[in-house]
Amino acid sequence: MSRTNQLRDLYAAAISDVTSSGDAWREYLTFAASIYKYSFDNSLLIYAQRPDTSMLAPLPLWNQLGRFVRKGEKSIAVCTGTPVLNHLFDVTQTTGKPPPTLWNLEDLDTDELAGRLTSYDTLSLSEAITQLAQMAVLTSWDEWQQDVQHDISGHFLGAMPLRGLEQHIGDLITDSVCYLIHCR
């Protein structure tokens, strides 16, 4: 079986696993928040292959940073196109210079940041992030709605009243985006 087909099978199993319960979904979202630069599909593949991942890069980038992948380490495959695969390694698979530090909000004035995000309305940073996440979901909802309609055609969900289903899916997406951002 080709590596691409193995990844397709791994993806199908992973999507089933992470959507099996609310706890499994939250666990995945917490993980995805730590590798937020990857698409949903690739972060799911990463999660399925190595759920303890914290910082990823391809071999050439690790070498450029003065970190070197230990001999015998297995790469984490993600898709960068069809059928192009990219092979990544976690920082724990490397040795060498200290790794780059990840950003955090601990050194920032969160009230100032909230003000900048909301044109100085009286929101806390948490409220500002939630509001912006909700607006981002609404902005993309028409596109997502078409995807949902396509995905449920021929499925028992397709027989449900679309209005109620759309509301539940919209709430799930909004809550998931807010949770992911707050985790980060």
mmCIF file of C-alpha atoms in Angstrom:
data_model
loop_
_atom_site.group_PDB
_atom_site.id
_atom_site.type_symbol
_atom_site.label_atom_id
_atom_site.label_comp_id
_atom_site.label_asym_id
_atom_site.label_seq_id
_atom_site.Cartn_x
_atom_site.Cartn_y
_atom_site.Cartn_z
ATOM 1 C CA MET A 1 0.000 0.000 0.000
ATOM 2 C CA SER A 2 1.370 3.435 -0.928
ATOM 3 C CA ARG A 3 2.147 6.013 1.740
ATOM 4 C CA THR A 4 -0.631 8.239 0.354
ATOM 5 C CA ASN A 5 -3.184 5.443 0.729
ATOM 6 C CA GLN A 6 -1.924 4.732 4.250
ATOM 7 C CA LEU A 7 -2.475 8.403 5.108
ATOM 8 C CA ARG A 8 -6.008 8.291 3.658
ATOM 9 C CA ASP A 9 -6.824 5.307 5.867
ATOM 10 C CA LEU A 10 -5.186 6.970 8.867
ATOM 11 C CA TYR A 11 -7.185 10.145 8.241
ATOM 12 C CA ALA A 12 -10.484 8.241 8.011
ATOM 13 C CA ALA A 13 -9.768 6.456 11.304
ATOM 14 C CA ALA A 14 -8.631 9.682 12.994
ATOM 15 C CA ILE A 15 -11.713 11.658 11.958
ATOM 16 C CA SER A 16 -13.885 8.887 13.329
ATOM 17 C CA ASP A 17 -11.919 8.838 16.591
ATOM 18 C CA VAL A 18 -11.910 12.592 17.256
ATOM 19 C CA THR A 19 -15.611 12.939 16.514
ATOM 20 C CA SER A 20 -16.626 9.949 18.645
ATOM 21 C CA SER A 21 -17.292 12.061 21.752
ATOM 22 C CA GLY A 22 -17.136 15.587 23.105
ATOM 23 C CA ASP A 23 -14.064 14.684 25.168
ATOM 24 C CA ALA A 24 -12.255 13.276 22.129
ATOM 25 C CA TRP A 25 -13.094 16.441 20.147
ATOM 26 C CA ARG A 26 -11.855 18.723 22.968
ATOM 27 C CA GLU A 27 -8.647 16.684 23.260
ATOM 28 C CA TYR A 28 -8.040 17.078 19.533
ATOM 29 C CA LEU A 29 -8.790 20.834 19.631
ATOM 30 C CA THR A 30 -6.374 21.289 22.545
ATOM 31 C CA PHE A 31 -3.708 19.546 20.472
ATOM 32 C CA ALA A 32 -4.560 21.541 17.330
ATOM 33 C CA ALA A 33 -4.141 24.791 19.275
ATOM 34 C CA SER A 34 -0.477 23.932 19.808
ATOM 35 C CA ILE A 35 0.160 23.485 16.071
ATOM 36 C CA TYR A 36 -2.230 26.179 14.868
ATOM 37 C CA LYS A 37 -0.397 26.923 11.610
ATOM 38 C CA TYR A 38 -1.445 23.628 10.029
ATOM 39 C CA SER A 39 -4.716 23.038 8.189
ATOM 40 C CA PHE A 40 -7.395 20.907 9.814
ATOM 41 C CA ASP A 41 -6.554 17.961 7.558
ATOM 42 C CA ASN A 42 -2.838 18.108 8.287
ATOM 43 C CA SER A 43 -3.228 18.741 12.012
ATOM 44 C CA LEU A 44 -5.491 15.687 12.147
ATOM 45 C CA LEU A 45 -2.852 13.616 10.338
ATOM 46 C CA ILE A 46 -0.189 14.896 12.733
ATOM 47 C CA TYR A 47 -2.406 14.070 15.724
ATOM 48 C CA ALA A 48 -3.002 10.556 14.401
ATOM 49 C CA GLN A 49 0.714 9.914 13.882
ATOM 50 C CA ARG A 50 2.183 11.635 16.925
ATOM 51 C CA PRO A 51 -0.264 13.207 19.409
ATOM 52 C CA ASP A 52 2.567 14.412 21.679
ATOM 53 C CA THR A 53 3.930 16.751 18.995
ATOM 54 C CA SER A 54 4.768 20.258 20.149
ATOM 55 C CA MET A 55 6.916 21.946 17.478
ATOM 56 C CA LEU A 56 7.254 20.711 13.898
ATOM 57 C CA ALA A 57 9.538 21.489 10.998
ATOM 58 C CA PRO A 58 10.889 19.724 7.918
ATOM 59 C CA LEU A 59 14.457 18.403 8.042
ATOM 60 C CA PRO A 60 16.033 21.329 6.117
ATOM 61 C CA LEU A 61 14.537 23.890 8.511
ATOM 62 C CA TRP A 62 15.737 21.996 11.599
ATOM 63 C CA ASN A 63 19.211 21.891 10.047
ATOM 64 C CA GLN A 64 19.050 25.625 9.316
ATOM 65 C CA LEU A 65 18.150 26.251 12.986
ATOM 66 C CA GLY A 66 21.166 24.227 14.136
ATOM 67 C CA ARG A 67 19.068 21.274 15.240
ATOM 68 C CA PHE A 68 19.541 17.875 13.709
ATOM 69 C CA VAL A 69 17.140 14.946 13.493
ATOM 70 C CA ARG A 70 18.453 11.908 15.329
ATOM 71 C CA LYS A 71 19.237 8.892 13.181
ATOM 72 C CA GLY A 72 16.368 6.431 12.913
ATOM 73 C CA GLU A 73 13.583 8.918 13.752
ATOM 74 C CA LYS A 74 10.379 8.394 11.771
ATOM 75 C CA SER A 75 8.918 11.422 10.012
ATOM 76 C CA ILE A 76 5.368 12.691 10.356
ATOM 77 C CA ALA A 77 3.812 12.836 6.905
ATOM 78 C CA VAL A 78 1.394 15.578 5.862
ATOM 79 C CA CYS A 79 -0.082 16.466 2.486
ATOM 80 C CA THR A 80 1.035 19.595 0.668
ATOM 81 C CA GLY A 81 -0.804 18.734 -2.527
ATOM 82 C CA THR A 82 -2.037 15.721 -4.411
ATOM 83 C CA PRO A 83 -0.065 13.445 -4.214
ATOM 84 C CA VAL A 84 2.772 15.495 -2.676
ATOM 85 C CA LEU A 85 3.792 14.610 0.880
ATOM 86 C CA ASN A 86 5.866 16.699 3.253
ATOM 87 C CA HIS A 87 7.829 14.995 6.019
ATOM 88 C CA LEU A 88 8.063 16.756 9.361
ATOM 89 C CA PHE A 89 9.889 16.054 12.611
ATOM 90 C CA ASP A 90 8.996 17.105 16.134
ATOM 91 C CA VAL A 91 11.490 19.050 18.218
ATOM 92 C CA THR A 92 11.765 16.018 20.534
ATOM 93 C CA GLN A 93 13.255 14.085 17.598
ATOM 94 C CA THR A 94 16.116 16.586 17.253
ATOM 95 C CA THR A 95 19.281 17.622 19.081
ATOM 96 C CA GLY A 96 21.513 20.678 18.867
ATOM 97 C CA LYS A 97 21.049 24.359 19.557
ATOM 98 C CA PRO A 98 18.153 25.429 21.795
ATOM 99 C CA PRO A 99 14.856 25.375 19.881
ATOM 100 C CA PRO A 100 13.023 28.605 19.114
ATOM 101 C CA THR A 101 10.672 29.803 21.827
ATOM 102 C CA LEU A 102 6.937 29.863 21.266
ATOM 103 C CA TRP A 103 5.037 33.100 21.778
ATOM 104 C CA ASN A 104 2.706 33.564 24.706
ATOM 105 C CA LEU A 105 0.544 36.315 26.181
ATOM 106 C CA GLU A 106 2.094 36.347 29.643
ATOM 107 C CA ASP A 107 4.292 39.382 28.942
ATOM 108 C CA LEU A 108 1.580 41.471 27.272
ATOM 109 C CA ASP A 109 -0.890 43.958 28.671
ATOM 110 C CA THR A 110 -4.057 41.972 27.968
ATOM 111 C CA ASP A 111 -6.354 44.962 28.497
ATOM 112 C CA GLU A 112 -4.391 46.930 25.903
ATOM 113 C CA LEU A 113 -4.483 43.979 23.497
ATOM 114 C CA ALA A 114 -8.249 43.559 23.999
ATOM 115 C CA GLY A 115 -8.686 47.266 23.271
ATOM 116 C CA ARG A 116 -6.686 47.029 20.080
ATOM 117 C CA LEU A 117 -8.730 44.021 18.961
ATOM 118 C CA THR A 118 -12.099 45.673 19.638
ATOM 119 C CA SER A 119 -11.435 49.366 18.989
ATOM 120 C CA TYR A 120 -11.266 49.951 22.743
ATOM 121 C CA ASP A 121 -14.709 48.660 23.604
ATOM 122 C CA THR A 122 -14.907 47.521 27.219
ATOM 123 C CA LEU A 123 -14.267 43.828 26.603
ATOM 124 C CA SER A 124 -11.852 41.553 28.398
ATOM 125 C CA LEU A 125 -9.318 39.750 26.210
ATOM 126 C CA SER A 126 -11.343 36.551 26.546
ATOM 127 C CA GLU A 127 -14.542 38.311 25.436
ATOM 128 C CA ALA A 128 -12.714 40.048 22.577
ATOM 129 C CA ILE A 129 -11.302 36.756 21.305
ATOM 130 C CA THR A 130 -14.702 35.090 21.526
ATOM 131 C CA GLN A 131 -16.369 37.976 19.668
ATOM 132 C CA LEU A 132 -13.749 37.957 16.902
ATOM 133 C CA ALA A 133 -13.961 34.168 16.562
ATOM 134 C CA GLN A 134 -17.742 34.364 16.218
ATOM 135 C CA MET A 135 -17.406 37.048 13.543
ATOM 136 C CA ALA A 136 -14.838 34.932 11.653
ATOM 137 C CA VAL A 137 -17.178 31.942 11.670
ATOM 138 C CA LEU A 138 -20.089 34.047 10.411
ATOM 139 C CA THR A 139 -17.909 35.450 7.629
ATOM 140 C CA SER A 140 -17.110 31.928 6.382
ATOM 141 C CA TRP A 141 -20.497 30.360 7.112
ATOM 142 C CA ASP A 142 -21.870 30.421 3.538
ATOM 143 C CA GLU A 143 -18.861 28.456 2.273
ATOM 144 C CA TRP A 144 -19.064 25.983 5.175
ATOM 145 C CA GLN A 145 -22.810 25.601 4.672
ATOM 146 C CA GLN A 146 -22.220 24.419 1.104
ATOM 147 C CA ASP A 147 -19.631 21.915 2.362
ATOM 148 C CA VAL A 148 -22.074 20.644 4.997
ATOM 149 C CA GLN A 149 -24.852 20.208 2.435
ATOM 150 C CA HIS A 150 -22.480 18.274 0.180
ATOM 151 C CA ASP A 151 -21.203 16.105 3.051
ATOM 152 C CA ILE A 152 -24.656 15.099 4.308
ATOM 153 C CA SER A 153 -26.231 14.328 0.945
ATOM 154 C CA GLY A 154 -27.072 10.634 0.950
ATOM 155 C CA HIS A 155 -26.501 10.464 4.737
ATOM 156 C CA PHE A 156 -29.297 10.138 7.295
ATOM 157 C CA LEU A 157 -28.501 13.708 8.387
ATOM 158 C CA GLY A 158 -29.610 14.852 4.951
ATOM 159 C CA ALA A 159 -33.178 13.857 5.860
ATOM 160 C CA MET A 160 -33.218 16.171 8.890
ATOM 161 C CA PRO A 161 -34.630 19.686 8.632
ATOM 162 C CA LEU A 162 -31.668 21.646 7.315
ATOM 163 C CA ARG A 163 -32.442 24.783 9.332
ATOM 164 C CA GLY A 164 -32.034 23.108 12.730
ATOM 165 C CA LEU A 165 -29.031 21.102 11.593
ATOM 166 C CA GLU A 166 -27.335 24.232 10.245
ATOM 167 C CA GLN A 167 -27.812 25.980 13.583
ATOM 168 C CA HIS A 168 -26.292 23.087 15.515
ATOM 169 C CA ILE A 169 -23.350 22.807 13.139
ATOM 170 C CA GLY A 170 -22.833 26.579 13.234
ATOM 171 C CA ASP A 171 -22.826 26.501 17.044
ATOM 172 C CA LEU A 172 -20.399 23.571 17.037
ATOM 173 C CA ILE A 173 -18.018 25.353 14.668
ATOM 174 C CA THR A 174 -18.206 28.605 16.646
ATOM 175 C CA ASP A 175 -17.675 26.849 19.975
ATOM 176 C CA SER A 176 -14.807 24.806 18.528
ATOM 177 C CA VAL A 177 -13.037 27.854 17.097
ATOM 178 C CA CYS A 178 -13.438 29.753 20.374
ATOM 179 C CA TYR A 179 -12.147 26.790 22.392
ATOM 180 C CA LEU A 180 -9.157 26.288 20.091
ATOM 181 C CA ILE A 181 -8.193 29.963 20.227
ATOM 182 C CA HIS A 182 -8.579 30.115 24.004
ATOM 183 C CA CYS A 183 -6.394 27.006 24.323
ATOM 184 C CA ARG A 184 -3.680 28.705 22.301
#
